[in-house]
Short mmCIF file of C-alpha atoms in Angstrom, two decimals:
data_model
loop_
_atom_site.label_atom_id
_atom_site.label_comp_id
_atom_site.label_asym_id
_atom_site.label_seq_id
_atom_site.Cartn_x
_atom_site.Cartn_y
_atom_site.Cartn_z
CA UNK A 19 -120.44 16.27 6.99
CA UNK A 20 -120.11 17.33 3.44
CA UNK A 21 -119.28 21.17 2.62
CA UNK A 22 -121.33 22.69 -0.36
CA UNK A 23 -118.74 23.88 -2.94
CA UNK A 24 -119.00 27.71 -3.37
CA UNK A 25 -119.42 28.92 -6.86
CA UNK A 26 -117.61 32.20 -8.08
CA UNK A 27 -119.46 32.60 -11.51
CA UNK A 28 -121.51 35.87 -12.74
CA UNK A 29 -124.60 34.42 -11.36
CA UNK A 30 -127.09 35.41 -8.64
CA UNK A 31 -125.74 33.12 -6.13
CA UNK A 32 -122.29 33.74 -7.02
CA UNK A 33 -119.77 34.65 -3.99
CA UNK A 34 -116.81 36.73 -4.25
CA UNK A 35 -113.78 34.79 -4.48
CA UNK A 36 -111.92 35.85 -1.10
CA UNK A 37 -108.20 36.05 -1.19
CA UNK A 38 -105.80 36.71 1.90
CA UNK A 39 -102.23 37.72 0.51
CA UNK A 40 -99.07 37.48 2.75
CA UNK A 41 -96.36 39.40 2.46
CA UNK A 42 -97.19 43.04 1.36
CA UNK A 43 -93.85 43.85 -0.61
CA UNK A 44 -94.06 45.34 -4.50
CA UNK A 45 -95.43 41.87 -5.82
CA UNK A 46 -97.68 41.11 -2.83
CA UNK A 47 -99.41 44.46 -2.97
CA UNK A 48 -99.60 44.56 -6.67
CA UNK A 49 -101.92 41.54 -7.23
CA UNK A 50 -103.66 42.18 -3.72
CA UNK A 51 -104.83 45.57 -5.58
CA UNK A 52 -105.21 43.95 -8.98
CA UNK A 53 -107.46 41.23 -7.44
CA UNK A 54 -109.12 43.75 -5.74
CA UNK A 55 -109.57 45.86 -8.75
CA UNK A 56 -111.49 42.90 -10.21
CA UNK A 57 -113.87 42.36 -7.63
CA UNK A 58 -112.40 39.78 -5.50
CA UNK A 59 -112.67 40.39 -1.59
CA UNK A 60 -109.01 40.43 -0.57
CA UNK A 61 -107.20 41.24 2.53
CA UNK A 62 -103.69 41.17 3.81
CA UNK A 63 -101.49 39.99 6.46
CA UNK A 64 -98.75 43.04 7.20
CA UNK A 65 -95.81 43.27 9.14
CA UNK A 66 -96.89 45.90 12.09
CA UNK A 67 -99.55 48.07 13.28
CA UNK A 68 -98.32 50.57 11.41
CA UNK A 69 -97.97 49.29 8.39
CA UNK A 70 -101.93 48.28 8.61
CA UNK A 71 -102.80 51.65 9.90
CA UNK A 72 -101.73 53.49 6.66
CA UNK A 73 -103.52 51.34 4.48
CA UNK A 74 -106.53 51.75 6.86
CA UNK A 75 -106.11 55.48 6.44
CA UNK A 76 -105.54 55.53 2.87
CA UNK A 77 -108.59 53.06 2.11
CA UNK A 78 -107.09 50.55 0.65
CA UNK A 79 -103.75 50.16 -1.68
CA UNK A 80 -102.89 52.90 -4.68
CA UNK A 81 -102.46 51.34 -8.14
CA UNK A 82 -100.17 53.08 -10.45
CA UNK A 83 -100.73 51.52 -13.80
CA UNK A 84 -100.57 52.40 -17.63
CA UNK A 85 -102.80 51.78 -19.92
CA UNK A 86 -102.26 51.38 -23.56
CA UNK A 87 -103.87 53.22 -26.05
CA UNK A 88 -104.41 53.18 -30.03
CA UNK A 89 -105.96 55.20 -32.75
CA UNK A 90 -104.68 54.68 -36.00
CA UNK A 91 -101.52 54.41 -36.71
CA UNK A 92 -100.91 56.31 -33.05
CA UNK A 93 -100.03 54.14 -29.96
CA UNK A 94 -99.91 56.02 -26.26
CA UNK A 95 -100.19 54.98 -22.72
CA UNK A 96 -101.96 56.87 -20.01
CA UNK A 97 -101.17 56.86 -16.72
CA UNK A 98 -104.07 55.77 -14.07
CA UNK A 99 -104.26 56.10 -10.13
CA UNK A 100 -106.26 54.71 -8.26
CA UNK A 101 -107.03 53.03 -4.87
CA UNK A 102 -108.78 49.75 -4.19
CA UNK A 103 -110.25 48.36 -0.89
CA UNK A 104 -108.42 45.43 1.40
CA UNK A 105 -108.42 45.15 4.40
CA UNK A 106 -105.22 45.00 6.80
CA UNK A 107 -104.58 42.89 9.59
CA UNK A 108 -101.72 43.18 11.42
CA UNK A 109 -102.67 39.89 13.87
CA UNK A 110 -103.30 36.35 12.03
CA UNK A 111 -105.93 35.39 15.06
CA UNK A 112 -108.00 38.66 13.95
CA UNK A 113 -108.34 36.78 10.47
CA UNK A 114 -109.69 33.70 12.15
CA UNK A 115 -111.65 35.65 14.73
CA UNK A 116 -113.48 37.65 11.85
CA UNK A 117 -114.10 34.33 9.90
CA UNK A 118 -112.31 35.36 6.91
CA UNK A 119 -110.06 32.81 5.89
CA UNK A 120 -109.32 32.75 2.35
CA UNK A 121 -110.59 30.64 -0.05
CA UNK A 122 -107.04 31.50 -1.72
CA UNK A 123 -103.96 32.48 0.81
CA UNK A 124 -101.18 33.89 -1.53
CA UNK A 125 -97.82 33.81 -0.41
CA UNK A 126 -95.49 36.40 -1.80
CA UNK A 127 -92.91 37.04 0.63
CA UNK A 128 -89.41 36.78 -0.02
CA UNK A 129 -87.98 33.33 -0.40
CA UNK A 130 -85.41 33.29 2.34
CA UNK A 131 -88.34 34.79 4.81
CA UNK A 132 -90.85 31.51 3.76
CA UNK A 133 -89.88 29.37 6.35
CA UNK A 134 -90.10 31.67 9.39
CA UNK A 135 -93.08 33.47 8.42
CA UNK A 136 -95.29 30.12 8.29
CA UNK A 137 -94.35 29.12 11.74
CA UNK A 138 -95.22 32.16 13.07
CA UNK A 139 -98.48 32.33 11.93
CA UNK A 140 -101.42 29.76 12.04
CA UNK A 141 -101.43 29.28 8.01
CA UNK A 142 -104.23 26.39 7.95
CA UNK A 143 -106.07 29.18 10.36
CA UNK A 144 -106.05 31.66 7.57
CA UNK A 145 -107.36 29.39 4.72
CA UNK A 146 -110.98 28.23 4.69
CA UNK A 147 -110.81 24.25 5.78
CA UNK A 148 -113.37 23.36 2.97
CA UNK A 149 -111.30 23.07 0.10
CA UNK A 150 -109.45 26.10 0.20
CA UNK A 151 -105.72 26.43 -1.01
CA UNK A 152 -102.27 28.36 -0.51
CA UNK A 153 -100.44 29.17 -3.65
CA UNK A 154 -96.97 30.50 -3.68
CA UNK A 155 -96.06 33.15 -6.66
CA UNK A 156 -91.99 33.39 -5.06
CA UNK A 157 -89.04 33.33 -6.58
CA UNK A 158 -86.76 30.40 -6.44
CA UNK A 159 -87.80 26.59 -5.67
CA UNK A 160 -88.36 25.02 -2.67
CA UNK A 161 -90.93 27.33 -0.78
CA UNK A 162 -94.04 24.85 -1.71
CA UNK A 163 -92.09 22.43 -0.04
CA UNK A 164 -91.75 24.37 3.06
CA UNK A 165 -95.31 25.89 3.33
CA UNK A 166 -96.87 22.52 2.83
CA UNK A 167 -93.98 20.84 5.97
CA UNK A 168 -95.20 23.50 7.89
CA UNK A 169 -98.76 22.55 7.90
CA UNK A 170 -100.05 19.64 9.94
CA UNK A 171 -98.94 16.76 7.60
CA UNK A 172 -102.16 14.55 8.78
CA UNK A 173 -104.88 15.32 5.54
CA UNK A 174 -104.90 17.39 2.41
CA UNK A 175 -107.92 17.95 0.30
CA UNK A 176 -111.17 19.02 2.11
CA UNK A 177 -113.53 18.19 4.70
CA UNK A 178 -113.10 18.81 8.20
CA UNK A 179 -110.13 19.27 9.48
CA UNK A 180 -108.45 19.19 5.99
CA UNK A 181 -105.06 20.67 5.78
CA UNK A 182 -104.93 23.27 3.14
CA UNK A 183 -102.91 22.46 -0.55
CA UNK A 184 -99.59 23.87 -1.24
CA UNK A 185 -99.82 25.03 -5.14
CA UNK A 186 -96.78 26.54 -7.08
CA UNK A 187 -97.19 29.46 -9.68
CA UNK A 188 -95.31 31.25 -11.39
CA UNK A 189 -95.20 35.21 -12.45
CA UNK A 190 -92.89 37.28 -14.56
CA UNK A 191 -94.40 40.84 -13.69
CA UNK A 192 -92.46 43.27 -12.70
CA UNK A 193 -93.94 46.11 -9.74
CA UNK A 194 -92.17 48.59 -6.94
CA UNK A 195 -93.21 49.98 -4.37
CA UNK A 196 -93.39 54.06 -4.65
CA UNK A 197 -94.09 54.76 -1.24
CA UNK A 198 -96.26 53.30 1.42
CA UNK A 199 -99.53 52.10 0.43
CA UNK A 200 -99.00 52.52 -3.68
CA UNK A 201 -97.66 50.62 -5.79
CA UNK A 202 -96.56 50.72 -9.48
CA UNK A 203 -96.92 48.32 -12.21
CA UNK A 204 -93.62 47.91 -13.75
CA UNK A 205 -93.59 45.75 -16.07
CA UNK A 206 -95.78 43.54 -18.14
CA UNK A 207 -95.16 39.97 -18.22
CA UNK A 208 -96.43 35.98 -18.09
CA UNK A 209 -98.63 34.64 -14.74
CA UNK A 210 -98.88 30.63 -14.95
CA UNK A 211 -101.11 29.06 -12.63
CA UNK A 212 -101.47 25.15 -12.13
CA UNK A 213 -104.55 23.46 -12.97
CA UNK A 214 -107.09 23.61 -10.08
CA UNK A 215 -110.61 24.71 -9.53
CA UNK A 216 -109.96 28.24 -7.80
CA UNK A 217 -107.06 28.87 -10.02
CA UNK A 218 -109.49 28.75 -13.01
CA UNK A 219 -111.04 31.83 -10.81
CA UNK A 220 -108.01 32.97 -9.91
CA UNK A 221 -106.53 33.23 -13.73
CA UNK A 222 -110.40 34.86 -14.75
CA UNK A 223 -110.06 38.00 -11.95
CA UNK A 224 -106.59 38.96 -12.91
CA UNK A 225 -107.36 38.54 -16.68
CA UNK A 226 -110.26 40.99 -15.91
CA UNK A 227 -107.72 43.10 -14.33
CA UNK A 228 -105.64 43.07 -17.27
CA UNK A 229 -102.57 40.75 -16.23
CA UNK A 230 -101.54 37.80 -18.99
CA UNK A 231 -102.87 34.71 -17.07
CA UNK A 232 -103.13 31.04 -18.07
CA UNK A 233 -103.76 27.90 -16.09
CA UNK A 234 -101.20 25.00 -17.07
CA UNK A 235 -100.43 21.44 -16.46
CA UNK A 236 -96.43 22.45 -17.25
CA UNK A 237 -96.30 24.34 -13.55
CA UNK A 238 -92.95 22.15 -12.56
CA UNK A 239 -91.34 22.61 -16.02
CA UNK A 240 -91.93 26.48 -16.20
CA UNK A 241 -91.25 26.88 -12.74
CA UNK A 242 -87.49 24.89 -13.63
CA UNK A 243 -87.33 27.53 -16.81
CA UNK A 244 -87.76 30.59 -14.45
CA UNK A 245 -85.67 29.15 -12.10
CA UNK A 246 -82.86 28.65 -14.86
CA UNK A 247 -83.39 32.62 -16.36
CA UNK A 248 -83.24 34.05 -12.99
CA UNK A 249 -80.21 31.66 -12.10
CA UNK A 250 -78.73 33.41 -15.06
CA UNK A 251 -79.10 36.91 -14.53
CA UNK A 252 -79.89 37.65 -11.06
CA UNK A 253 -76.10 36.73 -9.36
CA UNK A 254 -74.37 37.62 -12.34
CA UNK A 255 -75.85 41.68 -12.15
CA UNK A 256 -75.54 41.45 -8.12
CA UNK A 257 -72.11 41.19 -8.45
CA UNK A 258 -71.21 43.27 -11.06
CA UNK A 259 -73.77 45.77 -10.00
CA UNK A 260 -75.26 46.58 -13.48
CA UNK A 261 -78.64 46.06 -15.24
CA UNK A 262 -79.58 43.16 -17.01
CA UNK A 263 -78.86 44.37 -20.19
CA UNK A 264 -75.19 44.77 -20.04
CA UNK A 265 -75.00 41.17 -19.66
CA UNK A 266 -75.34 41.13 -23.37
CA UNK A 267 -72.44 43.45 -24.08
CA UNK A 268 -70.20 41.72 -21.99
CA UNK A 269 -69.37 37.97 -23.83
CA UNK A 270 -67.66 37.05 -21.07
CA UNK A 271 -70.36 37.26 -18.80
CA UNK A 272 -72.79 35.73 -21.36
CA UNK A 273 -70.70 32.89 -21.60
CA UNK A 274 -70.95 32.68 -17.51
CA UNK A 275 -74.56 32.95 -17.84
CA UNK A 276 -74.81 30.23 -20.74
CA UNK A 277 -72.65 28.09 -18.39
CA UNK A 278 -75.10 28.52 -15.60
CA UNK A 279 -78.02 27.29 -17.97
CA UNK A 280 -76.29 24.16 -19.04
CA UNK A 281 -75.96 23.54 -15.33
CA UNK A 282 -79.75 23.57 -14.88
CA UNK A 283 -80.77 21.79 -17.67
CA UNK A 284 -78.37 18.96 -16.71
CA UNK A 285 -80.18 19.06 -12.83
CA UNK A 286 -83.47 19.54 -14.72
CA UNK A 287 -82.74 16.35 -16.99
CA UNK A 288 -81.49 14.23 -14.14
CA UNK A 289 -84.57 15.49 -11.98
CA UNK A 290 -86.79 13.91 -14.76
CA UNK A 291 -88.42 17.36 -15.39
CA UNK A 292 -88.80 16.57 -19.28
CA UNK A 293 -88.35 20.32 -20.17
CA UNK A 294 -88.42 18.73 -24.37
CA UNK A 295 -92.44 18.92 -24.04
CA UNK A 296 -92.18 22.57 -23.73
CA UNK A 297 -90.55 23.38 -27.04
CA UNK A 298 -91.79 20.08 -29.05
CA UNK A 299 -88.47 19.08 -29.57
CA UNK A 300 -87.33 16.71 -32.49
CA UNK A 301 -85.18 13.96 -33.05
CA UNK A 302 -83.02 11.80 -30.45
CA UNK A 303 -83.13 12.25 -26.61
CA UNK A 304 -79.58 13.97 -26.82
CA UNK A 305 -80.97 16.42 -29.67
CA UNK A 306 -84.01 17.53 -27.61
CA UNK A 307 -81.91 18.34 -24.95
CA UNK A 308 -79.66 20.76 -26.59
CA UNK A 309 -82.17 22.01 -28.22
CA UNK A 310 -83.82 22.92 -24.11
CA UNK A 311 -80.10 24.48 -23.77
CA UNK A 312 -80.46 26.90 -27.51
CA UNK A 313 -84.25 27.32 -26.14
CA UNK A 314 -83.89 28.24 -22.91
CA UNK A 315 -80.01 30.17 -23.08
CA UNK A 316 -82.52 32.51 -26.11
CA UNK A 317 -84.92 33.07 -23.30
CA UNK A 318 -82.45 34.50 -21.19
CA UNK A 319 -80.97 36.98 -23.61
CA UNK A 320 -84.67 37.66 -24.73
CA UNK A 321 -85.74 39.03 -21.26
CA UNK A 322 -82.13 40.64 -20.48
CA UNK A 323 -82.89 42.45 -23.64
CA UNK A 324 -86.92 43.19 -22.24
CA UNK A 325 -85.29 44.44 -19.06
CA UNK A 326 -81.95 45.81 -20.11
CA UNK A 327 -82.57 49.53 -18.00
CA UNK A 328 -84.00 46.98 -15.35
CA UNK A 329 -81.67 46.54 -11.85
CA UNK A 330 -82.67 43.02 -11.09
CA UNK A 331 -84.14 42.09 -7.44
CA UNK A 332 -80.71 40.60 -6.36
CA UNK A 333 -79.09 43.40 -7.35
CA UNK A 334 -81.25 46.11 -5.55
CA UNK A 335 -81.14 43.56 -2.30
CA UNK A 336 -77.28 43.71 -2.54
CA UNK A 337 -77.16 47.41 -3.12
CA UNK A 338 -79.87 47.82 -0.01
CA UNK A 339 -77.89 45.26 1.83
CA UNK A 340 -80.38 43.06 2.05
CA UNK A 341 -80.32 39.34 2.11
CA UNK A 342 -81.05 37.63 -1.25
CA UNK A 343 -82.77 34.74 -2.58
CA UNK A 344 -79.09 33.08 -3.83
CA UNK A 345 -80.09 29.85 -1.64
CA UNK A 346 -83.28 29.32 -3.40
CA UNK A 347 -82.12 29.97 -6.95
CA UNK A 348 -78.37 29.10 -7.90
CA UNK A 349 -78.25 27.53 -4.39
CA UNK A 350 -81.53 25.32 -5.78
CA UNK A 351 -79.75 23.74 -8.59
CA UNK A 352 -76.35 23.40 -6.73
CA UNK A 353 -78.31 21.03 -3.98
CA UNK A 354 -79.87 19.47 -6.40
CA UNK A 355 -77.18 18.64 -8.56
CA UNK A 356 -75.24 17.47 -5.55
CA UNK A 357 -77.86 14.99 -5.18
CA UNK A 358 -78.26 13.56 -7.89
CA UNK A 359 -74.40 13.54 -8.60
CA UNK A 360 -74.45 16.33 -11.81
CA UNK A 361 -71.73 18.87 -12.08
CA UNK A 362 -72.52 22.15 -11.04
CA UNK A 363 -69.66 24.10 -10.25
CA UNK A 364 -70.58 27.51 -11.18
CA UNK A 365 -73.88 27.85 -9.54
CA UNK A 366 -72.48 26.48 -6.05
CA UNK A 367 -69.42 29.17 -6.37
CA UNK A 368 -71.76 32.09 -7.70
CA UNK A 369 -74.13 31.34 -4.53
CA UNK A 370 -71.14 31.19 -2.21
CA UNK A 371 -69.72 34.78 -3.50
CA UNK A 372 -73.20 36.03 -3.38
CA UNK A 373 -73.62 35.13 0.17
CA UNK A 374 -70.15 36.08 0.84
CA UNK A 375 -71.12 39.73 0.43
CA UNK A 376 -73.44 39.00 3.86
CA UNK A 377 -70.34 37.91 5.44
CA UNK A 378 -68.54 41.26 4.35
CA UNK A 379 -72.20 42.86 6.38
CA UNK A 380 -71.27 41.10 9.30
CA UNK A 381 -67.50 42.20 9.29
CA UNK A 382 -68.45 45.74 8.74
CA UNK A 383 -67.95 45.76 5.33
CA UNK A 384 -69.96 46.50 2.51
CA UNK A 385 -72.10 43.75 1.65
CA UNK A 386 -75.77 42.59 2.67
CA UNK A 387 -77.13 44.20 5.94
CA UNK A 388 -79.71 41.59 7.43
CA UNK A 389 -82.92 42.85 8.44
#
């Protein structure tokens, strides 16, 4: 039987594009509401009853934002508040049982959590079986992997019975949750999307809700480049405990963090992700690859310097005592160089001392407390 494809333009027969989100932390909640804000029919997949039942009071999920202003030669930003419909469920059979799988099933909790959450829940139940998709927007690498092994591995594309695709995107925005139920939009920042039908839809509602979008055929090399700037930054402020921008006023852990970039792009180059393309390098193999290192080692110092009053996520996880996502960022490139036989020293010892500090939980100390 053949499915008629939906169509999510302006026109009478248009649909709204329906979009289940999963995992309800700052990130989750911020493009649930900013998809929301744009029209799209969105609902959520939360933790407890409780959780669901103050979103169901409050009518949906607060927004703080800012929005900038000019006249003249005057800039200013003005706060907004407000609240935009989804609906909660705290049961994955109550999505099925309502028919409202997603045509889009985002999947925004933390990295370390990926693997548990999707067997717990029936994810091809959540996502409609004609042609509908699950993207991942998480930190680290290795969580498409995961979603899609969790999935019966019998079909992908659509028709009946099709098993959902796994797509990887990436984001760069920054948001925290304020209290429960509103969230506030921290930080501006890059959203890349790989090329797909509903991500063309997907990159049009949150451009209409004001987030920098674009759709990409470079997913896997700007995924590796996120990978390597968080790699960077994110152990080295855990365990030193200070924002990112001290990083730059300390040259000796600038030249840890330049170490831990050469370390990627080595995995990166081995891996056959030809990062060169990005940055139209020049001249010989050899050249285009240091010029990745100059390129990408700028990048980092370019968003430490964005984010220097900015505690990054490790670091509030650690301070929390949390777990962290050390095994799907440093711990990432350390497999993978491993496998492929490339040195990479530094990220396997920063990812041991960064789990260490869960050991130190364990012991009673005063490291990560799991949840």
């Amino acid at each position: 039987m053949q499915h008629q494809r939906r169509s999510y333009g302006g026109g009478p027969a248009a649909q709204k594009l329906r979009v289940g989100v999963v995992g309800l932390g700052a990130l989750g909640s911020l493009f649930a509401a900013k998809l929301a804000s744009a029209g799209c029919d969105v609902w959520a997949l939360v933790r407890s009853e409780a959780q669901r039942d103050a979103i169901q009071r409050a009518g949906g999920l607060r927004l703080v934002d800012a929005t900038r202003h000019q006249a003249l030669a005057r800039v200013w930003q003005e706060e907004t508040r407000a609240t935009h419909k989804i609906e909660a469920f705290a049961d994955a059979a109550q999505v099925k049982a309502q028919a409202r799988e997603a045509d889009v099933l985002v999947f925004l909790t933390k990295s370390y959590d990926t693997r548990a959450t999707a067997h717990s829940i029936p994810l091809a139940g959540l996502v409609r079986p004609d042609g509908g998709v699950v993207l991942t927007l998480q930190n680290g690498m290795g969580n498409r992997e995961v979603l899609q092994a969790s999935l019966q591995p019998t079909q992908t594309g659509s028709g009946p019975g099709a098993v959902p695709v796994v797509l990887q995107g990436i984001t760069d925005v920054g948001a925290l949750l304020t209290q429960p139920g509103e969230v506030r939009h921290t930080g501006t920042g890059n959203t890349f999307l790989p090329q797909h039908r509903l991500m063309n839809h997907m990159r049009d509602r949150l451009a209409q809700a004001g987030l920098e979008v674009a759709v990409t055929e470079d997913i896997d090399k700007r995924a590796w480049m996120k990978l390597m700037v968080n790699a960077a930054i994110n152990p080295l402020t855990a365990l030193f405990r200070i924002p990112n921008g001290q990083l730059l006023t300390n040259p000796h852990l600038l030249a840890l963090a330049a170490e831990v970039v050469d370390e990627g792009v080595a995995v990166a180059r081995a891996s056959q992700v030809h990062l060169p393309t990005l940055f139209e390098g020049k001249g010989d193999e050899a050249q285009a690859w240091d010029e990745v290192r100059r390129r990408v080692f700028g990048y980092v110092q370019q968003v430490a310097t964005a984010t220097a009053h900015n505690r990054s996520s490790m670091l509030r996880d650690v301070e929390r005592r949390r777990p962290t996502e050390i095994e799907f960022i440093n711990g990432h490139i350390a497999r993978e160089g491993r496998r492929l036989g490339v040195a990479t020293g530094l990220n396997a010892h920063l990812c041991a001392l960064v789990q260490a500090l869960s050991v130190a939980a364990d012991s009673g100390g005063g490291g990560v407390r799991p949840d």
